[in-house]
């Protein structure tokens, strides 16, 4: 297997491997299944893992990391790049540092490498059902929440901070008040949702993009087969002796974007790493650039079609 390249993030010392293993599964896997998948991923060569309080996978990831260290699969904690996220129910005054500490407790780690604001909204109560009543959904108080994120860095709870599902407008607002600028914006990005405007904006501002649902989240509640069932990608793959998934992941990588992809299947997780010793031709890139664009993940699907939520969905 070709070595996995890393990317240097603004203000973060440790470079981040450009492909990370996602840990959100559908239907949600139990702790042992997720733990076993993470250990398989470490054996396959993954060193970057993406979790979130909301996925319920922090404990399993933490147990897998501890086990990997015990087994000598990785030499030290610092060989891994771990991202977790602030859930919207904790995006209020005085809540950010305790939420980060709770994630660290779940993970049994002293620090994470990256802490992201998961969604650009605040939920004023913990919620367990969707849709969420409109009165519980508020716009984010950017200053309050980002000061909490910065405090997490200052306390050594995380090495870097960033956001997820943020539009250009929200990033502008954030940059104007941030003492520590966001290192990452993690968003849906794949050949069917190419995010050209956001990529250009983030490049200009030095914010790195990580692509989630790079395979269109096939077989999940929030995704479909518009990537893995795409004829253009399938034809390119066939001609190159690759899989459609590899072509999609390679395309994402060639856009200067890092990847959070999920597979709990040993063969597919290995296949997804085999994208670093070949490239797409200009002709293939041109064909992919012309694919129809459809957004898969919407906040409205989870929170309900409230005006604020629809406005956010329309902006990213
Ligand atoms: P994804 O990685 O695009 O797709 C995952 C699906 O594709 C799974 O059903 C997986 O099944 C299948 N798959 C993986 N590799 C494959 C291959 N080579 N061939 C065929 N099928 C393959 O979508 P995602 O899970 O939505 O996104 C990845 C990660 O991003 C998540 O796990 C999560 O960590 C993060 N994420 C973040 C947000 C956010 O709001 N920040 C939102 C969504 C996701 P198997 O496991 O059976 O292989």
CSV table of C-alpha atoms and ligand atoms in Angstrom, one decimal:
chain,number,residue,atom,x,y,z
A,1,UNK,CA,0.0,0.0,0.0
A,2,UNK,CA,1.3,3.5,-0.9
A,3,UNK,CA,1.9,5.7,2.2
A,4,UNK,CA,-1.0,7.9,3.3
A,5,UNK,CA,-0.1,11.5,2.8
A,6,UNK,CA,-0.7,14.0,5.6
A,7,UNK,CA,-1.8,17.7,5.5
A,8,UNK,CA,-0.5,20.5,7.6
A,9,UNK,CA,-3.3,22.5,9.3
A,10,UNK,CA,-3.1,26.1,10.3
A,11,UNK,CA,-2.0,26.4,13.9
A,12,UNK,CA,-1.8,22.7,14.5
A,13,UNK,CA,1.6,21.1,15.0
A,14,UNK,CA,0.7,17.5,14.1
A,15,UNK,CA,0.0,16.8,10.5
A,16,UNK,CA,-3.3,15.1,9.8
A,17,UNK,CA,-3.5,11.9,7.6
A,18,UNK,CA,-5.6,12.9,4.5
A,19,UNK,CA,-7.9,9.9,5.0
A,20,UNK,CA,-9.7,9.2,8.3
A,21,UNK,CA,-12.1,6.4,9.3
A,22,UNK,CA,-15.6,7.6,10.1
A,23,UNK,CA,-17.3,6.0,13.0
A,24,UNK,CA,-20.9,6.9,12.4
A,25,UNK,CA,-22.8,3.8,11.3
A,26,UNK,CA,-26.3,3.1,10.2
A,27,UNK,CA,-28.0,1.4,11.9
A,28,UNK,CA,-25.8,2.5,14.8
A,29,UNK,CA,-23.4,-0.4,15.6
A,30,UNK,CA,-22.9,-1.6,19.1
A,31,UNK,CA,-19.7,-0.9,21.1
A,32,UNK,CA,-18.0,-4.2,20.3
A,33,UNK,CA,-18.7,-3.9,16.6
A,34,UNK,CA,-17.3,-0.4,16.4
A,35,UNK,CA,-14.3,-1.2,18.5
A,36,UNK,CA,-13.5,-4.2,16.3
A,37,UNK,CA,-13.9,-2.1,13.1
A,38,UNK,CA,-11.5,0.6,14.5
A,39,UNK,CA,-8.9,-2.1,15.4
A,40,UNK,CA,-9.2,-3.6,11.9
A,41,UNK,CA,-8.8,0.0,10.5
A,42,UNK,CA,-5.6,0.5,12.6
A,43,UNK,CA,-4.3,-2.8,11.3
A,44,UNK,CA,-5.1,-1.7,7.7
A,45,UNK,CA,-3.1,1.5,8.2
A,46,UNK,CA,-5.6,4.2,9.3
A,47,UNK,CA,-4.3,6.6,11.8
A,48,UNK,CA,-7.0,9.3,11.7
A,49,UNK,CA,-10.4,8.7,13.2
A,50,UNK,CA,-13.5,10.8,13.1
A,51,UNK,CA,-16.1,10.6,15.9
A,52,UNK,CA,-18.6,12.9,17.6
A,53,UNK,CA,-20.6,12.9,20.9
A,54,UNK,CA,-23.7,12.6,18.7
A,55,UNK,CA,-22.6,9.4,17.1
A,56,UNK,CA,-22.3,7.5,20.4
A,57,UNK,CA,-19.0,6.0,19.1
A,58,UNK,CA,-16.5,7.9,21.4
A,59,UNK,CA,-16.4,5.1,24.0
A,60,UNK,CA,-15.8,2.4,21.4
A,61,UNK,CA,-13.1,4.4,19.7
A,62,UNK,CA,-11.4,5.1,23.0
A,63,UNK,CA,-11.5,1.4,23.9
A,64,UNK,CA,-10.1,0.5,20.5
A,65,UNK,CA,-7.2,3.0,20.9
A,66,UNK,CA,-6.4,1.6,24.4
A,67,UNK,CA,-6.4,-1.9,23.0
A,68,UNK,CA,-4.3,-0.9,20.0
A,69,UNK,CA,-1.7,0.6,22.4
A,70,UNK,CA,-1.8,-2.6,24.6
A,71,UNK,CA,-1.3,-4.8,21.5
A,72,UNK,CA,1.5,-2.6,20.1
A,73,UNK,CA,-0.4,-1.9,16.9
A,74,UNK,CA,0.5,1.8,17.5
A,75,UNK,CA,3.5,2.9,19.5
A,76,UNK,CA,2.0,5.9,21.2
A,77,UNK,CA,-1.2,7.9,21.4
A,78,UNK,CA,0.6,10.7,19.4
A,79,UNK,CA,0.7,8.4,16.3
A,80,UNK,CA,-3.1,8.9,16.0
A,81,UNK,CA,-5.1,11.9,14.9
A,82,UNK,CA,-8.5,11.9,16.7
A,83,UNK,CA,-11.3,14.3,15.8
A,84,UNK,CA,-14.5,14.7,17.8
A,85,UNK,CA,-17.3,17.3,17.8
A,86,UNK,CA,-19.3,19.6,20.0
A,87,UNK,CA,-23.0,18.6,19.9
A,88,UNK,CA,-25.6,21.3,19.3
A,89,UNK,CA,-27.2,20.7,22.7
A,90,UNK,CA,-23.9,21.9,24.3
A,91,UNK,CA,-23.4,25.0,22.2
A,92,UNK,CA,-24.5,27.5,24.8
A,93,UNK,CA,-22.7,29.7,27.4
A,94,UNK,CA,-20.4,27.8,29.8
A,95,UNK,CA,-21.2,24.5,28.1
A,96,UNK,CA,-18.3,24.0,25.6
A,97,UNK,CA,-15.5,23.1,27.9
A,98,UNK,CA,-17.6,20.7,30.0
A,99,UNK,CA,-18.8,19.1,26.7
A,100,UNK,CA,-15.2,18.7,25.5
A,101,UNK,CA,-14.2,17.1,28.9
A,102,UNK,CA,-17.2,14.7,28.6
A,103,UNK,CA,-16.0,13.6,25.1
A,104,UNK,CA,-12.5,13.1,26.5
A,105,UNK,CA,-13.9,11.1,29.4
A,106,UNK,CA,-15.8,8.9,26.8
A,107,UNK,CA,-12.6,8.5,24.8
A,108,UNK,CA,-10.4,8.0,27.9
A,109,UNK,CA,-8.0,10.4,26.3
A,110,UNK,CA,-6.2,13.5,27.7
A,111,UNK,CA,-6.6,15.4,24.5
A,112,UNK,CA,-8.1,15.2,21.1
A,113,UNK,CA,-6.3,16.5,18.0
A,114,UNK,CA,-9.3,18.3,16.6
A,115,UNK,CA,-12.5,19.6,18.1
A,116,UNK,CA,-15.2,20.7,15.7
A,117,UNK,CA,-18.5,22.6,16.2
A,118,UNK,CA,-20.7,19.8,14.7
A,119,UNK,CA,-23.6,21.9,13.4
A,120,UNK,CA,-24.1,25.7,13.1
A,121,UNK,CA,-27.1,25.7,15.4
A,122,UNK,CA,-27.8,25.5,19.2
A,123,UNK,CA,-30.4,23.2,20.7
A,124,UNK,CA,-31.5,24.6,24.0
A,125,UNK,CA,-32.3,21.2,25.4
A,126,UNK,CA,-31.0,17.7,25.0
A,127,UNK,CA,-33.1,15.9,22.4
A,128,UNK,CA,-33.5,12.2,21.7
A,129,UNK,CA,-36.2,12.4,19.0
A,130,UNK,CA,-36.5,14.0,15.6
A,131,UNK,CA,-37.9,16.3,14.3
A,132,UNK,CA,-37.0,18.7,17.1
A,133,UNK,CA,-39.6,21.3,18.2
A,134,UNK,CA,-38.9,24.6,16.5
A,135,UNK,CA,-38.6,26.5,19.8
A,136,UNK,CA,-35.5,24.4,20.8
A,137,UNK,CA,-33.5,25.4,17.7
A,138,UNK,CA,-31.6,28.6,17.9
A,139,UNK,CA,-28.9,30.4,15.8
A,140,UNK,CA,-25.5,29.9,17.2
A,141,UNK,CA,-24.0,32.6,19.4
A,142,UNK,CA,-20.7,32.5,17.5
A,143,UNK,CA,-18.7,34.6,20.0
A,144,UNK,CA,-19.8,32.6,23.1
A,145,UNK,CA,-19.3,29.2,21.4
A,146,UNK,CA,-16.0,30.0,19.8
A,147,UNK,CA,-14.6,31.5,23.0
A,148,UNK,CA,-15.4,28.1,24.6
A,149,UNK,CA,-13.7,26.3,21.7
A,150,UNK,CA,-10.6,28.6,22.2
A,151,UNK,CA,-10.6,27.8,25.9
A,152,UNK,CA,-10.5,24.1,25.0
A,153,UNK,CA,-7.2,24.8,23.1
A,154,UNK,CA,-5.8,26.9,25.9
A,155,UNK,CA,-6.6,24.2,28.5
A,156,UNK,CA,-4.8,21.6,26.4
A,157,UNK,CA,-8.1,19.6,25.8
A,158,UNK,CA,-7.6,19.8,22.1
A,159,UNK,CA,-4.7,20.6,19.8
A,160,UNK,CA,-6.9,22.3,17.1
A,161,UNK,CA,-10.4,23.6,16.6
A,162,UNK,CA,-12.7,23.9,13.7
A,163,UNK,CA,-16.2,23.7,12.4
A,164,UNK,CA,-18.5,21.5,10.4
A,165,UNK,CA,-21.4,22.3,8.1
A,166,UNK,CA,-20.4,26.0,7.9
A,167,UNK,CA,-21.2,28.1,4.9
A,168,UNK,CA,-18.9,30.9,3.5
A,169,UNK,CA,-21.1,33.5,5.4
A,170,UNK,CA,-20.8,31.7,8.7
A,171,UNK,CA,-17.1,31.3,8.2
A,172,UNK,CA,-16.8,35.1,7.5
A,173,UNK,CA,-18.6,35.8,10.8
A,174,UNK,CA,-16.4,33.4,12.7
A,175,UNK,CA,-13.1,34.7,11.2
A,176,UNK,CA,-14.1,38.2,12.2
A,177,UNK,CA,-14.3,37.4,15.9
A,178,UNK,CA,-11.8,34.4,16.3
A,179,UNK,CA,-8.5,34.8,18.2
A,180,UNK,CA,-7.7,31.2,17.0
A,181,UNK,CA,-8.9,30.8,13.4
A,182,UNK,CA,-10.8,27.6,12.5
A,183,UNK,CA,-8.3,25.0,11.1
A,184,UNK,CA,-11.0,22.8,9.4
A,185,UNK,CA,-14.5,22.9,8.0
A,186,UNK,CA,-15.9,19.4,7.7
A,187,UNK,CA,-18.7,19.3,5.1
A,188,UNK,CA,-20.5,16.9,2.7
A,189,UNK,CA,-18.3,16.8,-0.4
A,190,UNK,CA,-18.2,14.2,-3.2
A,191,UNK,CA,-18.5,14.2,-7.0
A,192,UNK,CA,-22.2,14.8,-6.7
A,193,UNK,CA,-21.8,17.7,-4.3
A,194,UNK,CA,-18.6,19.4,-5.3
A,195,UNK,CA,-18.8,22.6,-3.2
A,196,UNK,CA,-16.6,24.6,-5.5
A,197,UNK,CA,-17.5,28.0,-4.0
A,198,UNK,CA,-16.8,26.8,-0.5
A,199,UNK,CA,-13.5,25.2,-1.6
A,200,UNK,CA,-12.4,28.4,-3.2
A,201,UNK,CA,-13.4,30.5,-0.1
A,202,UNK,CA,-11.6,28.1,2.3
A,203,UNK,CA,-8.5,28.0,0.2
A,204,UNK,CA,-8.3,31.7,0.3
A,205,UNK,CA,-8.8,31.8,4.1
A,206,UNK,CA,-6.4,29.0,4.9
A,207,UNK,CA,-9.2,26.7,6.2
A,208,UNK,CA,-8.7,23.1,5.3
A,209,UNK,CA,-11.8,21.1,4.2
A,210,UNK,CA,-12.5,17.6,5.2
A,211,UNK,CA,-15.1,15.7,3.1
A,212,UNK,CA,-17.7,13.6,4.8
A,213,UNK,CA,-20.0,11.2,2.9
A,214,UNK,CA,-17.4,11.1,0.2
A,215,UNK,CA,-19.1,7.9,-1.1
A,216,UNK,CA,-22.6,9.4,-0.8
A,217,UNK,CA,-23.2,7.5,2.4
A,218,UNK,CA,-24.6,4.6,0.5
A,219,UNK,CA,-27.0,2.3,2.5
A,220,UNK,CA,-27.5,4.9,5.3
A,221,UNK,CA,-30.6,6.9,6.3
A,222,UNK,CA,-28.9,10.1,5.2
A,223,UNK,CA,-27.4,8.9,1.9
A,224,UNK,CA,-28.0,7.0,-1.3
A,225,UNK,CA,-26.3,5.4,-4.3
A,226,UNK,CA,-25.7,8.5,-6.4
A,227,UNK,CA,-22.0,8.0,-6.1
A,228,UNK,CA,-21.5,4.2,-6.0
A,229,UNK,CA,-24.3,3.8,-8.6
A,230,UNK,CA,-23.0,6.6,-10.9
A,231,UNK,CA,-22.4,5.4,-14.5
A,232,UNK,CA,-19.8,8.1,-15.3
A,233,UNK,CA,-17.7,7.1,-12.2
A,234,UNK,CA,-18.3,3.4,-12.9
A,235,UNK,CA,-17.0,3.8,-16.5
A,236,UNK,CA,-13.9,5.6,-15.4
A,237,UNK,CA,-13.3,3.0,-12.7
A,238,UNK,CA,-13.7,0.1,-15.2
A,239,UNK,CA,-11.2,1.7,-17.6
A,240,UNK,CA,-8.6,2.2,-14.9
A,241,UNK,CA,-9.1,-1.2,-13.1
A,242,UNK,CA,-10.3,0.6,-10.0
A,243,UNK,CA,-13.6,0.5,-8.1
A,244,UNK,CA,-16.2,3.3,-8.3
A,245,UNK,CA,-15.5,4.0,-4.6
A,246,UNK,CA,-11.8,4.5,-5.3
A,247,UNK,CA,-12.5,6.9,-8.2
A,248,UNK,CA,-14.8,9.0,-5.9
A,249,UNK,CA,-12.2,9.1,-3.1
A,250,UNK,CA,-9.3,9.8,-5.5
A,251,UNK,CA,-11.4,12.7,-7.0
A,252,UNK,CA,-12.0,14.2,-3.5
A,253,UNK,CA,-8.2,13.9,-2.7
A,254,UNK,CA,-7.3,15.6,-5.9
A,255,UNK,CA,-9.4,18.6,-4.9
A,256,UNK,CA,-6.9,19.2,-2.0
A,257,UNK,CA,-9.5,18.0,0.4
A,258,UNK,CA,-9.1,15.4,3.1
A,259,UNK,CA,-11.5,12.5,3.6
A,260,UNK,CA,-13.6,11.0,6.3
A,261,UNK,CA,-15.1,7.8,4.9
A,262,UNK,CA,-16.6,5.0,6.8
A,263,UNK,CA,-16.3,1.3,6.2
A,264,UNK,CA,-16.6,-1.4,8.9
A,265,UNK,CA,-15.8,-4.0,6.3
A,266,UNK,CA,-12.2,-5.2,6.3
A,267,UNK,CA,-11.9,-5.5,2.5
A,268,UNK,CA,-13.6,-2.2,1.7
A,269,UNK,CA,-11.7,-0.2,4.3
A,270,UNK,CA,-8.4,-1.5,2.8
A,271,UNK,CA,-9.7,-0.8,-0.7
A,272,UNK,CA,-10.4,2.8,0.3
A,273,UNK,CA,-6.8,3.4,1.2
A,274,UNK,CA,-5.5,2.3,-2.3
A,275,UNK,CA,-5.9,5.7,-3.9
A,276,UNK,CA,-2.5,7.3,-3.5
A,277,UNK,CA,-0.3,5.9,-6.3
A,278,UNK,CA,-2.4,6.7,-9.4
A,279,UNK,CA,-4.3,9.7,-10.7
A,280,UNK,CA,-7.3,10.7,-12.7
A,281,UNK,CA,-6.7,12.1,-16.2
A,282,UNK,CA,-7.7,15.6,-17.2
A,283,UNK,CA,-10.5,14.0,-19.4
A,284,UNK,CA,-11.9,12.1,-16.4
A,285,UNK,CA,-11.7,15.2,-14.2
A,286,UNK,CA,-13.6,17.1,-16.8
A,287,UNK,CA,-16.3,14.4,-17.0
A,288,UNK,CA,-16.7,14.4,-13.2
A,289,UNK,CA,-16.9,18.2,-13.1
A,290,UNK,CA,-20.0,18.0,-15.2
A,291,UNK,CA,-21.9,15.6,-13.0
A,292,UNK,CA,-25.3,16.9,-11.8
A,293,UNK,CA,-25.2,18.3,-8.3
A,294,UNK,CA,-27.4,17.1,-5.5
A,295,UNK,CA,-26.9,17.6,-1.8
A,296,UNK,CA,-27.5,14.5,0.4
A,297,UNK,CA,-27.2,15.5,4.0
A,298,UNK,CA,-29.6,18.2,5.3
A,299,UNK,CA,-30.0,19.5,8.8
A,300,UNK,CA,-33.8,19.6,8.1
A,301,UNK,CA,-33.9,15.8,7.8
A,302,UNK,CA,-32.8,15.6,11.4
A,303,UNK,CA,-34.2,18.8,13.0
A,304,UNK,CA,-37.3,19.4,10.9
A,305,UNK,CA,-38.1,22.0,8.2
A,306,UNK,CA,-37.8,25.1,10.5
A,307,UNK,CA,-37.0,28.4,8.7
A,308,UNK,CA,-33.6,28.8,10.4
A,309,UNK,CA,-32.7,25.2,9.5
A,310,UNK,CA,-33.8,25.6,5.9
A,311,UNK,CA,-31.8,28.8,5.7
A,312,UNK,CA,-28.7,27.0,6.8
A,313,UNK,CA,-29.3,24.0,4.5
A,314,UNK,CA,-29.7,26.4,1.6
A,315,UNK,CA,-26.4,28.1,2.3
A,316,UNK,CA,-24.1,25.1,2.2
B,1,LIG,P1,-19.5,7.5,3.3
B,1,LIG,O1,-18.2,7.2,3.9
B,1,LIG,O2,-19.7,8.2,2.0
B,1,LIG,O3,-20.3,6.1,3.1
B,1,LIG,C1,-20.4,5.1,4.0
B,1,LIG,C2,-21.1,3.9,3.4
B,1,LIG,O4,-20.4,3.4,2.3
B,1,LIG,C3,-21.3,2.7,4.3
B,1,LIG,O5,-22.6,2.2,4.1
B,1,LIG,C4,-20.2,1.8,3.9
B,1,LIG,O6,-20.6,0.4,4.2
B,1,LIG,C5,-20.1,2.0,2.4
B,1,LIG,N1,-18.8,1.8,1.8
B,1,LIG,C6,-17.6,2.2,2.3
B,1,LIG,N2,-16.6,1.9,1.5
B,1,LIG,C7,-17.2,1.3,0.4
B,1,LIG,C8,-16.6,0.7,-0.8
B,1,LIG,N3,-15.3,0.7,-1.0
B,1,LIG,N4,-17.5,0.1,-1.6
B,1,LIG,C9,-18.9,0.1,-1.4
B,1,LIG,N5,-19.4,0.6,-0.2
B,1,LIG,C10,-18.6,1.2,0.6
B,1,LIG,O7,-20.5,8.2,4.3
B,1,LIG,P2,-20.7,8.7,5.8
B,1,LIG,O8,-20.6,7.5,6.7
B,1,LIG,O9,-21.9,9.6,5.8
B,1,LIG,O10,-19.4,9.6,6.0
B,1,LIG,C11,-18.2,9.2,6.6
B,1,LIG,C12,-17.9,9.7,8.0
B,1,LIG,O11,-18.0,11.2,8.0
B,1,LIG,C13,-19.0,9.3,9.0
B,1,LIG,O12,-18.8,8.0,9.5
B,1,LIG,C14,-18.7,10.4,10.1
B,1,LIG,O13,-17.6,10.1,10.8
B,1,LIG,C15,-18.5,11.6,9.2
B,1,LIG,N6,-19.7,12.4,9.0
B,1,LIG,C16,-19.8,13.7,9.5
B,1,LIG,C17,-21.0,14.5,9.3
B,1,LIG,C18,-21.0,15.9,9.9
B,1,LIG,O14,-22.1,16.5,10.0
B,1,LIG,N7,-19.8,16.4,10.3
B,1,LIG,C19,-22.1,14.0,8.6
B,1,LIG,C20,-22.0,12.7,8.1
B,1,LIG,C21,-20.8,11.9,8.3
B,1,LIG,P3,-19.6,-0.6,4.9
B,1,LIG,O15,-19.3,-0.1,6.3
B,1,LIG,O16,-20.5,-1.9,4.9
B,1,LIG,O17,-18.4,-0.8,4.0
